[in-house]
Amino acid sequence: MQIQVDIGFNDLVEIVKNLPKDKLLQLKKELEDKPVKVKDQFRDFLINGPTLSDEQVKTMGEARKAINKWRTKES
């Protein structure tokens, strides 16, 4: 059985401040041991994220050349 409780940040701070010293140290250790989730998600996205095919890279290169040629064209 699970219960979900919505606690405001300030309430959470007060709860943590009132923890006994041993529980506070245990909480601190637990928080320090956990990797930062956002970093893991970003790393996973970079590793497993979408990539361009060789054909797409070739098409982009040709488009860049055409745009650069158009931009440098004398009027």
PDB file of N, CA, C and O in Angstrom, residues 16-61:
ATOM      1  N   VAL A  16      12.521  18.412   8.192  1.00  0.00           N
ATOM      2  CA  VAL A  16      13.927  17.996   8.191  1.00  0.00           C
ATOM      3  C   VAL A  16      14.657  18.620   9.378  1.00  0.00           C
ATOM      4  O   VAL A  16      15.461  17.962  10.052  1.00  0.00           O
ATOM      5  N   LYS A  17      14.382  19.886   9.665  1.00  0.00           N
ATOM      6  CA  LYS A  17      15.031  20.551  10.800  1.00  0.00           C
ATOM      7  C   LYS A  17      14.694  19.874  12.122  1.00  0.00           C
ATOM      8  O   LYS A  17      15.497  19.905  13.062  1.00  0.00           O
ATOM      9  N   ASN A  18      13.531  19.269  12.206  1.00  0.00           N
ATOM     10  CA  ASN A  18      13.107  18.636  13.456  1.00  0.00           C
ATOM     11  C   ASN A  18      13.505  17.167  13.569  1.00  0.00           C
ATOM     12  O   ASN A  18      13.156  16.515  14.549  1.00  0.00           O
ATOM     13  N   LEU A  19      14.227  16.647  12.588  1.00  0.00           N
ATOM     14  CA  LEU A  19      14.674  15.260  12.663  1.00  0.00           C
ATOM     15  C   LEU A  19      15.723  15.095  13.756  1.00  0.00           C
ATOM     16  O   LEU A  19      16.531  16.006  13.991  1.00  0.00           O
ATOM     17  N   PRO A  20      15.748  13.935  14.398  1.00  0.00           N
ATOM     18  CA  PRO A  20      16.838  13.656  15.343  1.00  0.00           C
ATOM     19  C   PRO A  20      18.173  13.637  14.582  1.00  0.00           C
ATOM     20  O   PRO A  20      18.216  13.381  13.376  1.00  0.00           O
ATOM     21  N   LYS A  21      19.242  13.906  15.290  1.00  0.00           N
ATOM     22  CA  LYS A  21      20.557  14.038  14.665  1.00  0.00           C
ATOM     23  C   LYS A  21      20.943  12.805  13.839  1.00  0.00           C
ATOM     24  O   LYS A  21      21.436  12.931  12.720  1.00  0.00           O
ATOM     25  N   ASP A  22      20.697  11.619  14.359  1.00  0.00           N
ATOM     26  CA  ASP A  22      21.073  10.409  13.621  1.00  0.00           C
ATOM     27  C   ASP A  22      20.280  10.266  12.319  1.00  0.00           C
ATOM     28  O   ASP A  22      20.817   9.868  11.284  1.00  0.00           O
ATOM     29  N   LYS A  23      18.994  10.627  12.364  1.00  0.00           N
ATOM     30  CA  LYS A  23      18.171  10.553  11.151  1.00  0.00           C
ATOM     31  C   LYS A  23      18.574  11.647  10.150  1.00  0.00           C
ATOM     32  O   LYS A  23      18.554  11.436   8.946  1.00  0.00           O
ATOM     33  N   LEU A  24      18.960  12.810  10.674  1.00  0.00           N
ATOM     34  CA  LEU A  24      19.412  13.896   9.812  1.00  0.00           C
ATOM     35  C   LEU A  24      20.701  13.500   9.088  1.00  0.00           C
ATOM     36  O   LEU A  24      20.843  13.721   7.883  1.00  0.00           O
ATOM     37  N   LEU A  25      21.613  12.872   9.799  1.00  0.00           N
ATOM     38  CA  LEU A  25      22.860  12.397   9.175  1.00  0.00           C
ATOM     39  C   LEU A  25      22.569  11.305   8.151  1.00  0.00           C
ATOM     40  O   LEU A  25      23.184  11.257   7.087  1.00  0.00           O
ATOM     41  N   GLN A  26      21.621  10.435   8.466  1.00  0.00           N
ATOM     42  CA  GLN A  26      21.235   9.372   7.537  1.00  0.00           C
ATOM     43  C   GLN A  26      20.636   9.976   6.266  1.00  0.00           C
ATOM     44  O   GLN A  26      20.962   9.551   5.154  1.00  0.00           O
ATOM     45  N   LEU A  27      19.781  10.986   6.411  1.00  0.00           N
ATOM     46  CA  LEU A  27      19.183  11.657   5.264  1.00  0.00           C
ATOM     47  C   LEU A  27      20.254  12.348   4.420  1.00  0.00           C
ATOM     48  O   LEU A  27      20.262  12.241   3.195  1.00  0.00           O
ATOM     49  N   LYS A  28      21.168  13.027   5.086  1.00  0.00           N
ATOM     50  CA  LYS A  28      22.247  13.723   4.379  1.00  0.00           C
ATOM     51  C   LYS A  28      23.085  12.734   3.569  1.00  0.00           C
ATOM     52  O   LYS A  28      23.397  12.972   2.409  1.00  0.00           O
ATOM     53  N   LYS A  29      23.433  11.601   4.169  1.00  0.00           N
ATOM     54  CA  LYS A  29      24.217  10.587   3.469  1.00  0.00           C
ATOM     55  C   LYS A  29      23.449  10.040   2.272  1.00  0.00           C
ATOM     56  O   LYS A  29      23.995   9.871   1.193  1.00  0.00           O
ATOM     57  N   GLU A  30      22.174   9.804   2.466  1.00  0.00           N
ATOM     58  CA  GLU A  30      21.324   9.279   1.380  1.00  0.00           C
ATOM     59  C   GLU A  30      21.279  10.258   0.212  1.00  0.00           C
ATOM     60  O   GLU A  30      21.377   9.870  -0.950  1.00  0.00           O
ATOM     61  N   LEU A  31      21.137  11.534   0.505  1.00  0.00           N
ATOM     62  CA  LEU A  31      21.071  12.541  -0.558  1.00  0.00           C
ATOM     63  C   LEU A  31      22.397  12.690  -1.280  1.00  0.00           C
ATOM     64  O   LEU A  31      22.438  12.910  -2.487  1.00  0.00           O
ATOM     65  N   GLU A  32      23.502  12.581  -0.558  1.00  0.00           N
ATOM     66  CA  GLU A  32      24.820  12.711  -1.173  1.00  0.00           C
ATOM     67  C   GLU A  32      25.167  11.501  -2.027  1.00  0.00           C
ATOM     68  O   GLU A  32      25.892  11.615  -3.004  1.00  0.00           O
ATOM     69  N   ASP A  33      24.659  10.328  -1.659  1.00  0.00           N
ATOM     70  CA  ASP A  33      24.958   9.103  -2.389  1.00  0.00           C
ATOM     71  C   ASP A  33      24.193   8.989  -3.701  1.00  0.00           C
ATOM     72  O   ASP A  33      24.594   8.269  -4.599  1.00  0.00           O
ATOM     73  N   LYS A  34      23.087   9.680  -3.816  1.00  0.00           N
ATOM     74  CA  LYS A  34      22.252   9.576  -5.007  1.00  0.00           C
ATOM     75  C   LYS A  34      22.819  10.443  -6.121  1.00  0.00           C
ATOM     76  O   LYS A  34      23.112  11.607  -5.914  1.00  0.00           O
ATOM     77  N   PRO A  35      22.987   9.879  -7.317  1.00  0.00           N
ATOM     78  CA  PRO A  35      23.433  10.701  -8.442  1.00  0.00           C
ATOM     79  C   PRO A  35      22.339  11.692  -8.841  1.00  0.00           C
ATOM     80  O   PRO A  35      21.158  11.447  -8.610  1.00  0.00           O
ATOM     81  N   VAL A  36      22.745  12.778  -9.415  1.00  0.00           N
ATOM     82  CA  VAL A  36      21.783  13.785  -9.853  1.00  0.00           C
ATOM     83  C   VAL A  36      21.067  13.252 -11.082  1.00  0.00           C
ATOM     84  O   VAL A  36      21.685  12.926 -12.097  1.00  0.00           O
ATOM     85  N   LYS A  37      19.754  13.131 -10.991  1.00  0.00           N
ATOM     86  CA  LYS A  37      18.952  12.513 -12.032  1.00  0.00           C
ATOM     87  C   LYS A  37      19.018  13.284 -13.355  1.00  0.00           C
ATOM     88  O   LYS A  37      19.074  12.696 -14.416  1.00  0.00           O
ATOM     89  N   VAL A  38      19.028  14.599 -13.284  1.00  0.00           N
ATOM     90  CA  VAL A  38      19.043  15.406 -14.497  1.00  0.00           C
ATOM     91  C   VAL A  38      20.300  15.122 -15.305  1.00  0.00           C
ATOM     92  O   VAL A  38      20.248  14.982 -16.528  1.00  0.00           O
ATOM     93  N   LYS A  39      21.435  15.002 -14.632  1.00  0.00           N
ATOM     94  CA  LYS A  39      22.685  14.709 -15.334  1.00  0.00           C
ATOM     95  C   LYS A  39      22.592  13.357 -16.027  1.00  0.00           C
ATOM     96  O   LYS A  39      23.043  13.206 -17.149  1.00  0.00           O
ATOM     97  N   ASP A  40      22.020  12.374 -15.329  1.00  0.00           N
ATOM     98  CA  ASP A  40      21.881  11.045 -15.917  1.00  0.00           C
ATOM     99  C   ASP A  40      20.976  11.082 -17.145  1.00  0.00           C
ATOM    100  O   ASP A  40      21.269  10.466 -18.161  1.00  0.00           O
ATOM    101  N   GLN A  41      19.873  11.822 -17.062  1.00  0.00           N
ATOM    102  CA  GLN A  41      18.949  11.909 -18.188  1.00  0.00           C
ATOM    103  C   GLN A  41      19.624  12.584 -19.378  1.00  0.00           C
ATOM    104  O   GLN A  41      19.472  12.154 -20.522  1.00  0.00           O
ATOM    105  N   PHE A  42      20.368  13.650 -19.113  1.00  0.00           N
ATOM    106  CA  PHE A  42      21.051  14.366 -20.195  1.00  0.00           C
ATOM    107  C   PHE A  42      22.113  13.479 -20.835  1.00  0.00           C
ATOM    108  O   PHE A  42      22.223  13.410 -22.055  1.00  0.00           O
ATOM    109  N   ARG A  43      22.871  12.778 -20.003  1.00  0.00           N
ATOM    110  CA  ARG A  43      23.905  11.877 -20.521  1.00  0.00           C
ATOM    111  C   ARG A  43      23.269  10.769 -21.371  1.00  0.00           C
ATOM    112  O   ARG A  43      23.728  10.476 -22.466  1.00  0.00           O
ATOM    113  N   ASP A  44      22.180  10.190 -20.876  1.00  0.00           N
ATOM    114  CA  ASP A  44      21.490   9.144 -21.629  1.00  0.00           C
ATOM    115  C   ASP A  44      20.953   9.675 -22.948  1.00  0.00           C
ATOM    116  O   ASP A  44      21.000   8.984 -23.966  1.00  0.00           O
ATOM    117  N   PHE A  45      20.440  10.910 -22.923  1.00  0.00           N
ATOM    118  CA  PHE A  45      19.944  11.508 -24.170  1.00  0.00           C
ATOM    119  C   PHE A  45      21.076  11.668 -25.173  1.00  0.00           C
ATOM    120  O   PHE A  45      20.918  11.355 -26.353  1.00  0.00           O
ATOM    121  N   LEU A  46      22.227  12.136 -24.711  1.00  0.00           N
ATOM    122  CA  LEU A  46      23.365  12.315 -25.625  1.00  0.00           C
ATOM    123  C   LEU A  46      23.846  10.989 -26.188  1.00  0.00           C
ATOM    124  O   LEU A  46      24.187  10.889 -27.369  1.00  0.00           O
ATOM    125  N   ILE A  47      23.866   9.975 -25.348  1.00  0.00           N
ATOM    126  CA  ILE A  47      24.347   8.665 -25.799  1.00  0.00           C
ATOM    127  C   ILE A  47      23.334   7.977 -26.709  1.00  0.00           C
ATOM    128  O   ILE A  47      23.695   7.407 -27.740  1.00  0.00           O
ATOM    129  N   ASN A  48      22.055   8.043 -26.349  1.00  0.00           N
ATOM    130  CA  ASN A  48      21.026   7.300 -27.065  1.00  0.00           C
ATOM    131  C   ASN A  48      20.143   8.174 -27.944  1.00  0.00           C
ATOM    132  O   ASN A  48      19.177   7.690 -28.523  1.00  0.00           O
ATOM    133  N   GLY A  49      20.464   9.447 -28.018  1.00  0.00           N
ATOM    134  CA  GLY A  49      19.618  10.392 -28.748  1.00  0.00           C
ATOM    135  C   GLY A  49      19.660  10.170 -30.250  1.00  0.00           C
ATOM    136  O   GLY A  49      20.407   9.344 -30.772  1.00  0.00           O
ATOM    137  N   PRO A  50      18.854  10.936 -30.941  1.00  0.00           N
ATOM    138  CA  PRO A  50      18.783  10.798 -32.397  1.00  0.00           C
ATOM    139  C   PRO A  50      20.097  11.227 -33.064  1.00  0.00           C
ATOM    140  O   PRO A  50      20.806  12.092 -32.557  1.00  0.00           O
ATOM    141  N   THR A  51      20.385  10.589 -34.163  1.00  0.00           N
ATOM    142  CA  THR A  51      21.577  10.926 -34.945  1.00  0.00           C
ATOM    143  C   THR A  51      21.176  11.095 -36.407  1.00  0.00           C
ATOM    144  O   THR A  51      20.126  10.610 -36.835  1.00  0.00           O
ATOM    145  N   LEU A  52      22.016  11.785 -37.143  1.00  0.00           N
ATOM    146  CA  LEU A  52      21.754  11.980 -38.567  1.00  0.00           C
ATOM    147  C   LEU A  52      22.345  10.823 -39.367  1.00  0.00           C
ATOM    148  O   LEU A  52      23.414  10.315 -39.039  1.00  0.00           O
ATOM    149  N   SER A  53      21.662  10.464 -40.412  1.00  0.00           N
ATOM    150  CA  SER A  53      22.205   9.446 -41.308  1.00  0.00           C
ATOM    151  C   SER A  53      23.247  10.111 -42.207  1.00  0.00           C
ATOM    152  O   SER A  53      23.327  11.343 -42.296  1.00  0.00           O
ATOM    153  N   ASP A  54      24.044   9.313 -42.875  1.00  0.00           N
ATOM    154  CA  ASP A  54      25.054   9.854 -43.796  1.00  0.00           C
ATOM    155  C   ASP A  54      24.396  10.677 -44.898  1.00  0.00           C
ATOM    156  O   ASP A  54      24.922  11.725 -45.297  1.00  0.00           O
ATOM    157  N   GLU A  55      23.242  10.234 -45.347  1.00  0.00           N
ATOM    158  CA  GLU A  55      22.515  10.952 -46.398  1.00  0.00           C
ATOM    159  C   GLU A  55      22.066  12.326 -45.896  1.00  0.00           C
ATOM    160  O   GLU A  55      22.164  13.319 -46.624  1.00  0.00           O
ATOM    161  N   GLN A  56      21.589  12.387 -44.660  1.00  0.00           N
ATOM    162  CA  GLN A  56      21.156  13.668 -44.089  1.00  0.00           C
ATOM    163  C   GLN A  56      22.340  14.625 -43.928  1.00  0.00           C
ATOM    164  O   GLN A  56      22.220  15.821 -44.195  1.00  0.00           O
ATOM    165  N   VAL A  57      23.472  14.107 -43.501  1.00  0.00           N
ATOM    166  CA  VAL A  57      24.670  14.940 -43.353  1.00  0.00           C
ATOM    167  C   VAL A  57      25.092  15.481 -44.716  1.00  0.00           C
ATOM    168  O   VAL A  57      25.433  16.663 -44.859  1.00  0.00           O
ATOM    169  N   LYS A  58      25.036  14.633 -45.726  1.00  0.00           N
ATOM    170  CA  LYS A  58      25.408  15.048 -47.088  1.00  0.00           C
ATOM    171  C   LYS A  58      24.455  16.144 -47.578  1.00  0.00           C
ATOM    172  O   LYS A  58      24.891  17.163 -48.127  1.00  0.00           O
ATOM    173  N   THR A  59      23.156  15.973 -47.357  1.00  0.00           N
ATOM    174  CA  THR A  59      22.164  16.963 -47.780  1.00  0.00           C
ATOM    175  C   THR A  59      22.389  18.297 -47.068  1.00  0.00           C
ATOM    176  O   THR A  59      22.317  19.360 -47.692  1.00  0.00           O
ATOM    177  N   MET A  60      22.675  18.248 -45.774  1.00  0.00           N
ATOM    178  CA  MET A  60      22.937  19.478 -45.032  1.00  0.00           C
ATOM    179  C   MET A  60      24.183  20.181 -45.542  1.00  0.00           C
ATOM    180  O   MET A  60      24.213  21.410 -45.675  1.00  0.00           O
ATOM    181  N   GLY A  61      25.218  19.425 -45.864  1.00  0.00           N
ATOM    182  CA  GLY A  61      26.453  20.010 -46.393  1.00  0.00           C
ATOM    183  C   GLY A  61      26.207  20.700 -47.730  1.00  0.00           C
ATOM    184  O   GLY A  61      26.713  21.804 -47.969  1.00  0.00           O
TER     185      GLY A  61
END
